[in-house]
PDB file of C-alpha atoms in Angstrom:
ATOM      1  CA  MET A 153       0.000   0.000   0.000  1.00  0.00           C
ATOM      2  CA  ILE A 154       1.177   3.506  -0.809  1.00  0.00           C
ATOM      3  CA  LYS A 155      -0.478   6.555   0.697  1.00  0.00           C
ATOM      4  CA  HIS A 156       0.312   9.888  -0.943  1.00  0.00           C
ATOM      5  CA  LEU A 157       0.585  13.063   1.118  1.00  0.00           C
ATOM      6  CA  GLY A 158      -2.540  14.542  -0.457  1.00  0.00           C
ATOM      7  CA  GLU A 159      -4.573  11.504   0.626  1.00  0.00           C
ATOM      8  CA  LEU A 160      -3.650  11.688   4.316  1.00  0.00           C
ATOM      9  CA  ARG A 161      -6.190  12.933   6.864  1.00  0.00           C
ATOM     10  CA  LYS A 162      -5.256  16.288   8.346  1.00  0.00           C
ATOM     11  CA  ASP A 163      -6.855  17.694  11.491  1.00  0.00           C
ATOM     12  CA  THR A 164      -6.638  21.094  13.146  1.00  0.00           C
ATOM     13  CA  ILE A 165      -6.974  20.662  16.908  1.00  0.00           C
ATOM     14  CA  PHE A 166      -7.471  23.556  19.327  1.00  0.00           C
ATOM     15  CA  GLY A 167      -6.169  23.263  22.895  1.00  0.00           C
ATOM     16  CA  PHE A 168      -4.950  19.677  22.453  1.00  0.00           C
ATOM     17  CA  ARG A 169      -4.817  17.911  25.839  1.00  0.00           C
ATOM     18  CA  GLY A 170      -5.435  21.294  27.499  1.00  0.00           C
ATOM     19  CA  GLY A 171      -2.552  22.963  25.676  1.00  0.00           C
ATOM     20  CA  LYS A 172      -2.383  26.423  24.099  1.00  0.00           C
ATOM     21  CA  GLY A 173      -3.237  27.332  20.518  1.00  0.00           C
ATOM     22  CA  GLU A 174      -3.912  25.103  17.534  1.00  0.00           C
ATOM     23  CA  MET A 175      -2.003  22.090  16.302  1.00  0.00           C
ATOM     24  CA  GLN A 176      -1.992  20.572  12.833  1.00  0.00           C
ATOM     25  CA  MET A 177      -1.984  16.751  12.813  1.00  0.00           C
ATOM     26  CA  THR A 178      -1.317  14.686   9.677  1.00  0.00           C
ATOM     27  CA  HIS A 179      -2.231  11.010  10.166  1.00  0.00           C
ATOM     28  CA  PHE A 180       0.031   8.471   8.440  1.00  0.00           C
ATOM     29  CA  LEU A 181      -1.993   5.507   9.735  1.00  0.00           C
ATOM     30  CA  GLU A 182      -5.605   5.398  10.943  1.00  0.00           C
ATOM     31  CA  VAL A 183      -7.235   3.240  13.594  1.00  0.00           C
ATOM     32  CA  GLU A 184     -10.576   3.519  11.797  1.00  0.00           C
ATOM     33  CA  LYS A 185      -9.093   1.770   8.755  1.00  0.00           C
ATOM     34  CA  ASP A 186      -7.460  -0.960  10.920  1.00  0.00           C
ATOM     35  CA  GLU A 187      -4.012   0.118   9.732  1.00  0.00           C
ATOM     36  CA  PHE A 188      -2.401  -0.607  13.136  1.00  0.00           C
ATOM     37  CA  ASN A 189      -3.408  -4.284  13.259  1.00  0.00           C
ATOM     38  CA  GLY A 190      -4.560  -3.689  16.842  1.00  0.00           C
ATOM     39  CA  LYS A 191      -1.086  -2.644  18.008  1.00  0.00           C
ATOM     40  CA  GLY A 192      -1.424   1.120  18.273  1.00  0.00           C
ATOM     41  CA  ARG A 193      -3.557   4.202  17.822  1.00  0.00           C
ATOM     42  CA  LEU A 194      -1.460   7.066  16.448  1.00  0.00           C
ATOM     43  CA  PHE A 195       1.274   7.592  13.870  1.00  0.00           C
ATOM     44  CA  ALA A 196       1.264  11.231  12.827  1.00  0.00           C
ATOM     45  CA  LYS A 197       3.177  14.434  12.277  1.00  0.00           C
ATOM     46  CA  ASN A 198       2.176  17.198  14.666  1.00  0.00           C
ATOM     47  CA  VAL A 199       2.982  20.812  13.826  1.00  0.00           C
ATOM     48  CA  LEU A 200       2.903  23.418  16.595  1.00  0.00           C
ATOM     49  CA  LYS A 201       3.298  27.113  15.781  1.00  0.00           C
ATOM     50  CA  PRO A 202       5.435  29.241  18.141  1.00  0.00           C
ATOM     51  CA  GLY A 203       3.776  29.519  21.566  1.00  0.00           C
ATOM     52  CA  THR A 204       1.526  26.504  20.930  1.00  0.00           C
ATOM     53  CA  SER A 205       1.572  23.475  23.230  1.00  0.00           C
ATOM     54  CA  ILE A 206       0.236  19.993  23.885  1.00  0.00           C
ATOM     55  CA  GLY A 207      -0.945  19.938  27.497  1.00  0.00           C
ATOM     56  CA  LEU A 208       0.302  17.634  30.240  1.00  0.00           C
ATOM     57  CA  HIS A 209      -1.310  14.207  29.985  1.00  0.00           C
ATOM     58  CA  GLU A 210      -0.742  10.663  31.222  1.00  0.00           C
ATOM     59  CA  HIS A 211      -0.447   7.554  29.102  1.00  0.00           C
ATOM     60  CA  VAL A 212      -2.441   4.580  30.366  1.00  0.00           C
ATOM     61  CA  GLY A 213      -2.182   1.249  28.551  1.00  0.00           C
ATOM     62  CA  ASP A 214       0.108   2.654  25.875  1.00  0.00           C
ATOM     63  CA  SER A 215       3.377   4.487  25.301  1.00  0.00           C
ATOM     64  CA  GLU A 216       4.213   7.411  23.045  1.00  0.00           C
ATOM     65  CA  THR A 217       7.421   8.237  21.224  1.00  0.00           C
ATOM     66  CA  TYR A 218       8.167  11.686  19.788  1.00  0.00           C
ATOM     67  CA  VAL A 219      10.915  12.418  17.287  1.00  0.00           C
ATOM     68  CA  ILE A 220      11.625  16.129  16.891  1.00  0.00           C
ATOM     69  CA  LEU A 221      11.854  16.815  13.146  1.00  0.00           C
ATOM     70  CA  SER A 222      12.325  20.592  13.224  1.00  0.00           C
ATOM     71  CA  GLY A 223      12.050  23.535  15.573  1.00  0.00           C
ATOM     72  CA  GLU A 224      12.708  23.809  19.302  1.00  0.00           C
ATOM     73  CA  GLY A 225      10.587  23.126  22.323  1.00  0.00           C
ATOM     74  CA  LEU A 226      10.316  22.546  26.036  1.00  0.00           C
ATOM     75  CA  VAL A 227       9.192  19.094  27.176  1.00  0.00           C
ATOM     76  CA  ASN A 228       7.761  18.265  30.586  1.00  0.00           C
ATOM     77  CA  ASP A 229       8.920  14.663  31.047  1.00  0.00           C
ATOM     78  CA  ASN A 230       7.294  13.486  34.296  1.00  0.00           C
ATOM     79  CA  GLY A 231       7.968  16.852  35.938  1.00  0.00           C
ATOM     80  CA  ASN A 232      11.455  17.328  34.458  1.00  0.00           C
ATOM     81  CA  GLN A 233      11.695  20.265  32.048  1.00  0.00           C
ATOM     82  CA  LYS A 234      14.027  19.653  29.090  1.00  0.00           C
ATOM     83  CA  LEU A 235      14.783  21.626  25.934  1.00  0.00           C
ATOM     84  CA  VAL A 236      14.504  19.603  22.721  1.00  0.00           C
ATOM     85  CA  LYS A 237      15.756  20.128  19.173  1.00  0.00           C
ATOM     86  CA  PRO A 238      15.760  18.237  15.847  1.00  0.00           C
ATOM     87  CA  GLY A 239      16.814  14.608  16.188  1.00  0.00           C
ATOM     88  CA  ASP A 240      15.842  14.318  19.863  1.00  0.00           C
ATOM     89  CA  VAL A 241      13.634  11.373  20.847  1.00  0.00           C
ATOM     90  CA  ILE A 242      11.185  11.529  23.773  1.00  0.00           C
ATOM     91  CA  ILE A 243       9.773   8.263  25.136  1.00  0.00           C
ATOM     92  CA  THR A 244       6.743   8.345  27.436  1.00  0.00           C
ATOM     93  CA  ARG A 245       5.903   4.914  28.826  1.00  0.00           C
ATOM     94  CA  ASN A 246       2.683   3.525  30.285  1.00  0.00           C
ATOM     95  CA  GLY A 247       1.823   5.453  33.473  1.00  0.00           C
ATOM     96  CA  GLU A 248       4.088   8.406  32.659  1.00  0.00           C
ATOM     97  CA  LYS A 249       3.135  12.017  31.834  1.00  0.00           C
ATOM     98  CA  HIS A 250       4.417  14.525  29.326  1.00  0.00           C
ATOM     99  CA  SER A 251       3.696  17.805  27.565  1.00  0.00           C
ATOM    100  CA  ILE A 252       5.515  19.892  24.975  1.00  0.00           C
ATOM    101  CA  GLU A 253       5.550  23.578  24.045  1.00  0.00           C
ATOM    102  CA  ASN A 254       7.024  25.322  21.022  1.00  0.00           C
ATOM    103  CA  THR A 255       9.411  27.840  22.591  1.00  0.00           C
ATOM    104  CA  GLY A 256      11.154  28.698  19.320  1.00  0.00           C
ATOM    105  CA  THR A 257      10.445  31.142  16.510  1.00  0.00           C
ATOM    106  CA  PHE A 258       9.691  28.511  13.845  1.00  0.00           C
ATOM    107  CA  ASP A 259       7.181  25.655  13.624  1.00  0.00           C
ATOM    108  CA  LEU A 260       7.893  22.675  15.879  1.00  0.00           C
ATOM    109  CA  GLU A 261       7.375  19.471  13.872  1.00  0.00           C
ATOM    110  CA  ILE A 262       7.030  16.215  15.795  1.00  0.00           C
ATOM    111  CA  LEU A 263       6.694  12.646  14.571  1.00  0.00           C
ATOM    112  CA  ALA A 264       4.413  10.900  17.098  1.00  0.00           C
ATOM    113  CA  LEU A 265       3.814   7.167  17.539  1.00  0.00           C
ATOM    114  CA  ILE A 266       1.483   5.620  20.139  1.00  0.00           C
ATOM    115  CA  LEU A 267       1.632   1.851  20.605  1.00  0.00           C
ATOM    116  CA  PHE A 268      -0.350  -0.313  23.016  1.00  0.00           C
ATOM    117  CA  ASP A 269       1.465  -2.105  25.843  1.00  0.00           C
TER     118      ASP A 269
END
């Protein structure tokens, strides 16, 4: 199967997980089309404009991995604040919490993958 960029579902989400501003989410795989084979629920690129954030939230029954593609941000990793830049990988396991904010002057692009435990 090949999915072309123009065919991918794109969502604009306001205040995602209690965060600030709007986020653009491009879905590479979709649960509704059974493209995860029951093993996950999200594989997407998230784009946060400067000052935009994804609010603090806990993962229960799954884990999430972020790969920073471009831009800069501040991650809350279970209460520890860390600056992130392109190439950094953030792993949030079952029972852990995280959030991220674009603290830079350019878009923060994040590859996000959520898999079930």
